[in-house]
Short mmCIF file of C-alpha atoms in Angstrom, two decimals:
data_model
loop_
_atom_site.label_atom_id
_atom_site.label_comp_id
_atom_site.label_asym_id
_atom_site.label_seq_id
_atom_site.Cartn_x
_atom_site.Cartn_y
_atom_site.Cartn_z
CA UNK K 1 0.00 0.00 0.00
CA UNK K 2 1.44 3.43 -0.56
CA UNK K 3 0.40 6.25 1.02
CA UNK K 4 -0.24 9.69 -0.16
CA UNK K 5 2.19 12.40 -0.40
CA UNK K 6 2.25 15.36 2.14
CA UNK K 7 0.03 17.69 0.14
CA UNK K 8 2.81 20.04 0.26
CA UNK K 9 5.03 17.86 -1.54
CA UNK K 10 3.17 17.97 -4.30
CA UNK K 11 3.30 21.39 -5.27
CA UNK K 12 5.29 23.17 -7.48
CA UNK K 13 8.02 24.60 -5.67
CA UNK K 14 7.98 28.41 -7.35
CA UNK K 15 4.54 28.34 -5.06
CA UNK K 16 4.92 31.14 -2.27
CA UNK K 17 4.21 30.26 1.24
CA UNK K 18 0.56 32.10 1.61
CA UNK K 19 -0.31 29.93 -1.42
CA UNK K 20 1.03 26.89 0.08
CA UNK K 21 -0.94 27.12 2.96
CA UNK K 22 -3.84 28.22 1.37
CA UNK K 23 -3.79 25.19 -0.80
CA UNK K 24 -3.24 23.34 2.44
CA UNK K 25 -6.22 24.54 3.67
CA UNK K 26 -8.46 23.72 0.74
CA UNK K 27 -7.20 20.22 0.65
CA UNK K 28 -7.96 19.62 4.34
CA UNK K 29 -11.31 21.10 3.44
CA UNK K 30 -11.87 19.29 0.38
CA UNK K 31 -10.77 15.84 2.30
CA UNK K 32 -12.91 16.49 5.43
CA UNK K 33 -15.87 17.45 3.04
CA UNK K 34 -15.33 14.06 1.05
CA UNK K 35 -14.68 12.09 4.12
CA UNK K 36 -18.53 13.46 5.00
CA UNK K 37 -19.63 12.09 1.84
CA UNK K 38 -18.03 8.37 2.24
CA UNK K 39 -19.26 7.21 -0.99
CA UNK K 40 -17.59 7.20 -4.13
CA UNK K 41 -19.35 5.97 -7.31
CA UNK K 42 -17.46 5.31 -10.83
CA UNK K 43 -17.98 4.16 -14.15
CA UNK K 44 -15.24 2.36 -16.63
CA UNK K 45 -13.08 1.79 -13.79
CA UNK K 46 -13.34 -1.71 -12.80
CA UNK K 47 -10.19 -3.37 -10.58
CA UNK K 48 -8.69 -4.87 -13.06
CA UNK K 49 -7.78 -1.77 -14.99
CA UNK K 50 -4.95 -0.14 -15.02
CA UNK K 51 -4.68 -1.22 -11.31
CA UNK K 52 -7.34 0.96 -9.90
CA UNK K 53 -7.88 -1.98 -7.55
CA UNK K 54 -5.21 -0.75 -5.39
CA UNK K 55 -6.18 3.24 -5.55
CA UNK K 56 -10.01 2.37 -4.48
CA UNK K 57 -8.51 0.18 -1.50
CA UNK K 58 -5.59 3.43 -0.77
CA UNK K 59 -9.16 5.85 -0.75
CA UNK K 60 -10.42 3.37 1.39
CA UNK K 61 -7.93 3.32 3.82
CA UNK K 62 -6.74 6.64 3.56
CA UNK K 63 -10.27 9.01 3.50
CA UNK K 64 -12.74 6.09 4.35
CA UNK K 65 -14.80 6.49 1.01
CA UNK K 66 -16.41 3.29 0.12
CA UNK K 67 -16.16 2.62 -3.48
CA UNK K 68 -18.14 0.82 -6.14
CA UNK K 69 -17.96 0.43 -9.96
CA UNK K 70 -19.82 -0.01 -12.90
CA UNK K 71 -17.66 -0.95 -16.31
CA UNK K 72 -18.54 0.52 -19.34
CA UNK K 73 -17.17 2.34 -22.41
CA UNK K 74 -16.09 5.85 -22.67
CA UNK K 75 -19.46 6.77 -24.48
CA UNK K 76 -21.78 4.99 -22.29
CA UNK K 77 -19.90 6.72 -19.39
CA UNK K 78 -21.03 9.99 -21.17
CA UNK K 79 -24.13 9.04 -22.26
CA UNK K 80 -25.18 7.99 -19.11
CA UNK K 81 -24.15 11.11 -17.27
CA UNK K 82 -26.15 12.85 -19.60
CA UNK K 83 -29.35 10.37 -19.72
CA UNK K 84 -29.61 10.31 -15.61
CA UNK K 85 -28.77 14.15 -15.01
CA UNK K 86 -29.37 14.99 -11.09
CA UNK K 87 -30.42 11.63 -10.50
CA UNK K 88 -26.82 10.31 -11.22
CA UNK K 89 -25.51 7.02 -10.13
CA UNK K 90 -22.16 7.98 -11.36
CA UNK K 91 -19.60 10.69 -9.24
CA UNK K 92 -16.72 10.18 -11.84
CA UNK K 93 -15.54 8.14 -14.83
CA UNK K 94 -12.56 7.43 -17.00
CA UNK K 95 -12.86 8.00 -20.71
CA UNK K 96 -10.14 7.42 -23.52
CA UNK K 97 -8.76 11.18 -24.21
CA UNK K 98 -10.70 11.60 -27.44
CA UNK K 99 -14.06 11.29 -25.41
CA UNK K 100 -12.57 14.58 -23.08
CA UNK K 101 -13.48 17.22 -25.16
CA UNK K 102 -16.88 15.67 -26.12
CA UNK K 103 -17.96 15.29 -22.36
CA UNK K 104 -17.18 18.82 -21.73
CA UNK K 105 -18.49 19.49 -25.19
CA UNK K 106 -21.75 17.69 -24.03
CA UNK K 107 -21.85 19.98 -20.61
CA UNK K 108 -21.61 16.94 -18.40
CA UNK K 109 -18.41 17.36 -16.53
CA UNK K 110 -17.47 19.91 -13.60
CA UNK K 111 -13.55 20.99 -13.69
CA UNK K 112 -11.18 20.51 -10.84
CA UNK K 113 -7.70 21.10 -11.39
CA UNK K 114 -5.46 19.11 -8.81
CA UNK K 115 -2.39 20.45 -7.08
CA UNK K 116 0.14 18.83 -9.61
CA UNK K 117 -1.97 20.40 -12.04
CA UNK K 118 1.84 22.12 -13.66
CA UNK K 119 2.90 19.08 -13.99
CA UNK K 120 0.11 17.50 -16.77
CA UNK K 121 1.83 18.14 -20.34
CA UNK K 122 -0.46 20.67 -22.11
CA UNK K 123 -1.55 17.70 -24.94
CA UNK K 124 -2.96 15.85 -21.82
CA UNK K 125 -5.40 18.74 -20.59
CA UNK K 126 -8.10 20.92 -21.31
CA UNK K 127 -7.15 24.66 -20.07
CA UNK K 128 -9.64 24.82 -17.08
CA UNK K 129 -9.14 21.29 -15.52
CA UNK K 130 -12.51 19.37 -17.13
CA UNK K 131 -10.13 16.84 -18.40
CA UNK K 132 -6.44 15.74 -17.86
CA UNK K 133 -5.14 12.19 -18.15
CA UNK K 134 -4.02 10.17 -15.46
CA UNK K 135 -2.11 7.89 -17.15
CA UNK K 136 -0.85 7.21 -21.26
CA UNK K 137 -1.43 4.55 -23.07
CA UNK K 138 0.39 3.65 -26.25
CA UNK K 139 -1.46 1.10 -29.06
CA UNK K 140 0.81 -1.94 -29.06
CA UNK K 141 0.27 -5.62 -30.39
CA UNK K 142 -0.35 -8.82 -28.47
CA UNK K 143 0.67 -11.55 -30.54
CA UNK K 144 0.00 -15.30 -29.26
CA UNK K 145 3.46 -17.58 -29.94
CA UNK K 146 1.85 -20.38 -30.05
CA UNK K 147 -0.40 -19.73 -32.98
CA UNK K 148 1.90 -16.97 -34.69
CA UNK K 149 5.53 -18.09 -35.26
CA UNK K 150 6.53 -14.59 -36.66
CA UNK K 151 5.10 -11.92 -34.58
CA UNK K 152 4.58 -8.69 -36.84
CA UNK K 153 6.74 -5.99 -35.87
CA UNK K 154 4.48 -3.44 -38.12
CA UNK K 155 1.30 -2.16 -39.26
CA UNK K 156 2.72 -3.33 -43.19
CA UNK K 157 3.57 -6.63 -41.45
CA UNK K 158 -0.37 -7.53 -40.82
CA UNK K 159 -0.59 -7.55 -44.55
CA UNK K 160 1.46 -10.36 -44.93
CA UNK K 161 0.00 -12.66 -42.27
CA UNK K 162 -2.29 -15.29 -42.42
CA UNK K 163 -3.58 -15.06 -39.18
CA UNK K 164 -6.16 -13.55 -37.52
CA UNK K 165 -6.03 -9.86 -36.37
CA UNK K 166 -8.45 -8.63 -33.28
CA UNK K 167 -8.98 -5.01 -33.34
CA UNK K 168 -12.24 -4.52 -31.26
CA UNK K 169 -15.78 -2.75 -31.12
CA UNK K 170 -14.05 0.14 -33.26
CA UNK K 171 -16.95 3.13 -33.55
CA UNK K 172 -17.92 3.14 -29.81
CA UNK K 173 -14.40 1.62 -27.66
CA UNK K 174 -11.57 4.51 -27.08
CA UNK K 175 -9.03 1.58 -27.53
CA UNK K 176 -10.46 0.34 -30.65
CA UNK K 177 -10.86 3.86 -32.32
CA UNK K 178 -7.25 4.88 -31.16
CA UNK K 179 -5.87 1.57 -32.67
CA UNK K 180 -7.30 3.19 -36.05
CA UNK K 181 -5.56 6.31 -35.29
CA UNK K 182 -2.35 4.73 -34.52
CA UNK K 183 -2.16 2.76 -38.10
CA UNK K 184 -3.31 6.28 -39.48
CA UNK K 185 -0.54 7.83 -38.03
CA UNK K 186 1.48 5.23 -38.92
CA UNK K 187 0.56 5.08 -42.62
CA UNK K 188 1.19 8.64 -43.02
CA UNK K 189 -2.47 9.70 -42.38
CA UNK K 190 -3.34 12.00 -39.09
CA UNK K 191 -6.30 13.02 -37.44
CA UNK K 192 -8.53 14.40 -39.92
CA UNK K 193 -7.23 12.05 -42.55
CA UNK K 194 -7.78 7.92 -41.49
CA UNK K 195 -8.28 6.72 -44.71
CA UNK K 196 -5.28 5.21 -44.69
CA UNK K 197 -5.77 3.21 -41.47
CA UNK K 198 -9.33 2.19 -43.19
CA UNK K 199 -7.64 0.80 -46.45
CA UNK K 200 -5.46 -1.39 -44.53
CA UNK K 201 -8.38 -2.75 -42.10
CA UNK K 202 -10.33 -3.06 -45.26
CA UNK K 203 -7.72 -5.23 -46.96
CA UNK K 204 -7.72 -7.25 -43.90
CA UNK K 205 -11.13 -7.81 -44.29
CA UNK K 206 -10.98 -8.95 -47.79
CA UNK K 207 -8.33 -11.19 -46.99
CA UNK K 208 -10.94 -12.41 -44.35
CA UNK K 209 -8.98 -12.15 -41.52
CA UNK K 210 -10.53 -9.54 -39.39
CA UNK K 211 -11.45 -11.22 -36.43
CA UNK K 212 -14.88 -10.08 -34.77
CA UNK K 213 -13.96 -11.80 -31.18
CA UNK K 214 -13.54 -9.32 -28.14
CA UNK K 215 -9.67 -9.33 -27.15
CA UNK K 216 -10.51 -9.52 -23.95
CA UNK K 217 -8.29 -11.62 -21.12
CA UNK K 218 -10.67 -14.06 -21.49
CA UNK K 219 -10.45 -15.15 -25.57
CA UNK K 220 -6.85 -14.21 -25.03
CA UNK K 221 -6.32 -17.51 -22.93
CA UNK K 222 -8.79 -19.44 -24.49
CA UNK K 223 -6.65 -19.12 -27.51
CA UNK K 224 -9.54 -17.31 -29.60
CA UNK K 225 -7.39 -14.27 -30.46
CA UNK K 226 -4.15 -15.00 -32.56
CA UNK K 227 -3.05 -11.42 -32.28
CA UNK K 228 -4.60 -8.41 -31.04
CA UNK K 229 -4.22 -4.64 -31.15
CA UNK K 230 -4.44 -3.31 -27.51
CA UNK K 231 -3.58 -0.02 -25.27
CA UNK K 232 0.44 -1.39 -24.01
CA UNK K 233 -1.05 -1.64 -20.14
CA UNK K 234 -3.72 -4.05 -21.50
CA UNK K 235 -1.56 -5.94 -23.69
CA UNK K 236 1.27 -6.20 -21.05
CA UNK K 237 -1.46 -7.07 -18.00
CA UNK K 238 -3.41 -9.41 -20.01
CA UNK K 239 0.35 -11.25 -21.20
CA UNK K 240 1.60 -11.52 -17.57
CA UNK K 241 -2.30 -12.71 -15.76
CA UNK K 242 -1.75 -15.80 -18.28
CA UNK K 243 1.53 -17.01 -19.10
CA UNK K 244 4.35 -14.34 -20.20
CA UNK K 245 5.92 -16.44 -22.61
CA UNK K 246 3.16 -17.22 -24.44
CA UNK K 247 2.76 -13.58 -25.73
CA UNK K 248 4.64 -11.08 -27.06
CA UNK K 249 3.86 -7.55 -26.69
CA UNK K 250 5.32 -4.74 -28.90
CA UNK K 251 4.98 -1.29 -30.16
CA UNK K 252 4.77 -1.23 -33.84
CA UNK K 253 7.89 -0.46 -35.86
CA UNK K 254 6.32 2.01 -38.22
CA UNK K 255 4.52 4.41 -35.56
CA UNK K 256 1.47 4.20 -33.37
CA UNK K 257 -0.31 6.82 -31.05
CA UNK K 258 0.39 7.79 -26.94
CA UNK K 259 -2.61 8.61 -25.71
CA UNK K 260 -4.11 7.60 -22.79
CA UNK K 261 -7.74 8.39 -20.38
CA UNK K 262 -8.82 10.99 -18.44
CA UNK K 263 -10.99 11.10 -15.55
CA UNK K 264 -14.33 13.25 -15.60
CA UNK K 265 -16.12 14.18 -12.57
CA UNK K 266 -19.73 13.75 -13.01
CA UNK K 267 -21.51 17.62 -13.25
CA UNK K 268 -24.40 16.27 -11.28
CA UNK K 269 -22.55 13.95 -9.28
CA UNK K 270 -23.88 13.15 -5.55
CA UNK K 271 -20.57 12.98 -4.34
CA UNK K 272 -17.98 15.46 -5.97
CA UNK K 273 -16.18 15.79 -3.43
CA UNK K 274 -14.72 12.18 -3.03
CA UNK K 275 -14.52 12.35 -6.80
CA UNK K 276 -12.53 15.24 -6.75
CA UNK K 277 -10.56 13.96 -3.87
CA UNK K 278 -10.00 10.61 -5.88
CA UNK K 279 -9.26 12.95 -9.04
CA UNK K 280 -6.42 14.33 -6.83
CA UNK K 281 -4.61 10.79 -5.51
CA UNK K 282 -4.72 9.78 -8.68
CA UNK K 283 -2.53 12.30 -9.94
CA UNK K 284 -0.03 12.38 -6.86
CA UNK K 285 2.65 10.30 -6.55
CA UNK K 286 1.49 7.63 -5.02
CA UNK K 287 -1.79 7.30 -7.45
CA UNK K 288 0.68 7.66 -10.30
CA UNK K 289 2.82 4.49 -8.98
CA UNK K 290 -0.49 2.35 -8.15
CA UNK K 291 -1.58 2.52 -12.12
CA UNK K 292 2.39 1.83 -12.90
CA UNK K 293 1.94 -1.00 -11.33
CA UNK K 294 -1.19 -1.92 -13.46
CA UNK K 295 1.50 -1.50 -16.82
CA UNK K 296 -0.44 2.46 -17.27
CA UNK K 297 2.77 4.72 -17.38
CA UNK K 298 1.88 8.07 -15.51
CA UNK K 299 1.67 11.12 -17.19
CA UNK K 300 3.79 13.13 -15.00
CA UNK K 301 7.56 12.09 -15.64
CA UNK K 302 8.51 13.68 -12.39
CA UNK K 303 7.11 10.48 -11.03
CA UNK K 304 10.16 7.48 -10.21
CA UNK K 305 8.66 4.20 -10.52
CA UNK K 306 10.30 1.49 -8.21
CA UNK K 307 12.47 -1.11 -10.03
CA UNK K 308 10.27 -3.72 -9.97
CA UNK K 309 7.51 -2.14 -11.80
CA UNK K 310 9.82 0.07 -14.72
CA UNK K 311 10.89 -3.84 -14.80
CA UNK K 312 7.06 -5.02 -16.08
CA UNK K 313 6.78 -2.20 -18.58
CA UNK K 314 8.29 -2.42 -22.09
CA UNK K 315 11.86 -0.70 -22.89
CA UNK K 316 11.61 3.15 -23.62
CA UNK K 317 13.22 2.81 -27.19
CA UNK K 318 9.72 1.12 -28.54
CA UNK K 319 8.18 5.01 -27.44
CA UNK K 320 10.35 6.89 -29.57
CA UNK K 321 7.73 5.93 -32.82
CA UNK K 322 4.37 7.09 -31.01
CA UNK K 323 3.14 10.21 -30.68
CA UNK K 324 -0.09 12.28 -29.32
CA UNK K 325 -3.18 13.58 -30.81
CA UNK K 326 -1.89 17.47 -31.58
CA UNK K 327 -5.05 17.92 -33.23
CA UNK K 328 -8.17 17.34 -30.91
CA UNK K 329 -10.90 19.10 -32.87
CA UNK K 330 -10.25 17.22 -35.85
CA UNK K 331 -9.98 13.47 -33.97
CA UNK K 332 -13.08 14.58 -32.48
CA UNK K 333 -14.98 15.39 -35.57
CA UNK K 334 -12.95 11.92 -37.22
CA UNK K 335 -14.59 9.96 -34.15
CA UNK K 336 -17.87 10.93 -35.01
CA UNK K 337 -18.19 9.19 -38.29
CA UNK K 338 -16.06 6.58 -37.75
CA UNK K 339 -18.35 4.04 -36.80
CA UNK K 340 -20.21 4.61 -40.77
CA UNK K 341 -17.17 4.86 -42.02
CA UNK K 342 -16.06 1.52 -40.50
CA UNK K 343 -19.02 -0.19 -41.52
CA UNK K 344 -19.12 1.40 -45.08
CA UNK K 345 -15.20 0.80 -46.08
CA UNK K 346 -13.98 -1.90 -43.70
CA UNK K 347 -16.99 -4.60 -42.90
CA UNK K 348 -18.69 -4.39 -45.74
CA UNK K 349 -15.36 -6.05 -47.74
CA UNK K 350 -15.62 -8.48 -44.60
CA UNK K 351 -15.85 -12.57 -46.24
CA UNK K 352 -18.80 -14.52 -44.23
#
């Protein structure tokens, strides 16, 4: 278990001493007030996630809030907070980055910007605190050894397979519509252009190898997925739970995207101050090392992991080929049609 920083620790040093003590006080406030509340409810943020296991139990233990957790995707997180309005069930969720801008976009999200606020690259946040991630995410392969004796190192490389390649419920899952992005990016298309990432899925499909299975842990083991595209802290948590030598994880050779989720506090939530409070340990040190150890890499580098968990993560050199969304309006107005466009140009070409 770790425990929580000294709130002074974690801010910026350039901070006078009035400030310091002033945001002192409103975190002894805000933890008193959430304490009160004792209830936290969230949505897309089940245990086995990213380690978030071991951050409910730390909120637990720390502030006494007693946590539950309904999984769902980063729309349906959205959609619901919208559908259920001031009767929410939901305090806060965590949504792929792409779905950010559309929850505040939707008016369903109340900002809070936590004390290592400085410290969140400016990619990885809206302005006035709505959204900020809490951890990255690069898209990566899993490839199963014992059905695939040469593991793809590229995006080209899945051309030449004859395997089966898992991509997901692309149109309405953030990991399934950044794997798109990431083969965009890495077939020289960007965020308002996909069309390359489409061609190659739709070739796949032609060749009628795009597999419809979830990649979930689940088909992983069974041995229904040959090889999957997956967010690196899936791939790499999924790979260890069953056997580690019976996958191999990679970034792809010819580029992929870093992205990652955000939390979003609930604008109607019935307890925003435990979800604010939660929004805060997340992004302290100790939050940051908890979802390390779930194979998320935090999204403040000031953060040092401990050995053992840099050890579970994948060498830095496989980074050097990603590279964020710098164009969020444009993914955002991509996302929207994606799902037609995926049916239109890549299932349509798929062999029954």
């Amino acid at each position: 278990m770790h425990n929580i920083l000294n709130v002074s620790s974690l801010l910026t040093l350039s901070l006078s001493t009035t400030a310091v003590f002033a945001a002192d006080a409103d975190i002894a406030a805000l933890e008193q007030a959430a304490r009160n509340e004792g209830k936290l409810y969230s949505v897309g943020m089940p245990d086995s996630w990213a380690n978030w296991k071991e951050t409910w139990q730390d909120l637990d233990q720390l502030y006494g809030l007693k946590h539950q957790d309904t999984d769902m995707s980063s729309a349906q997180e959205i959609a619901k907070f919208a559908a259920e309005k001031n009767n929410a069930t939901a305090d806060i969720g965590d949504v792929g980055a792409a779905f950010g801008p559309i929850a505040l976009r939707q008016g369903v999200t109340q900002a809070y910007k936590p004390t290592t606020w400085e410290q969140i690259p400016d990619w990885a946040k809206d302005k006035d605190g709505h959204w900020m991630l809490g951890y990255t995410g690069t898209i990566a392969f899993i490839v199963n050894n014992e059905l695939i004796h040469k593991a793809p190192a590229s995006w080209q490389d899945l051309l030449d397979g004859d395997y089966q390649v898992t991509v997901g419920d692309v149109g309405v899952a953030a990991q399934a519509n950044s794997a798109v992005l990431a083969a965009a990016f890495a077939l020289g298309g960007d965020e308002s252009n996909i069309k390359p990432a489409l061609d190659l899925f739709a070739q796949l499909a032609k060749q009628g190898r795009l597999s419809p299975v979830d990649p979930n842990i689940a088909n992983l083991e069974k041995g229904e997925v040959e090889m999957a595209i997956l967010w690196d802290f899936n791939a790499l948590n999924y790979r260890d739970q069953i056997d580690p030598k019976r996958f191999t994880v990679l970034i792809p050779s010819d580029g992929s995207l870093i992205s990652g989720y955000t939390t979003i506090i609930n604008k109607y939530a019935k307890h925003p101050n435990a979800a604010k409070l939660a929004r805060e340990y997340i992004l302290s040190d100790a939050g940051q090392v908890n979802l390390a150890n779930g194979y998320a890499r935090p999204i403040r580098s000031q953060v040092t992991l401990p050995e053992d968990i840099k050890a579970k993560l994948l060498p830095e050199d496989m980074y050097t080929v990603a590279r964020p969304i710098s164009d969020h309006e444009a993914w955002d107005k991509s996302t929207r049609t994606l799902s037609r466009q995926w049916q239109s140009g890549v299932l349509i070409h798929q062999k029954r």
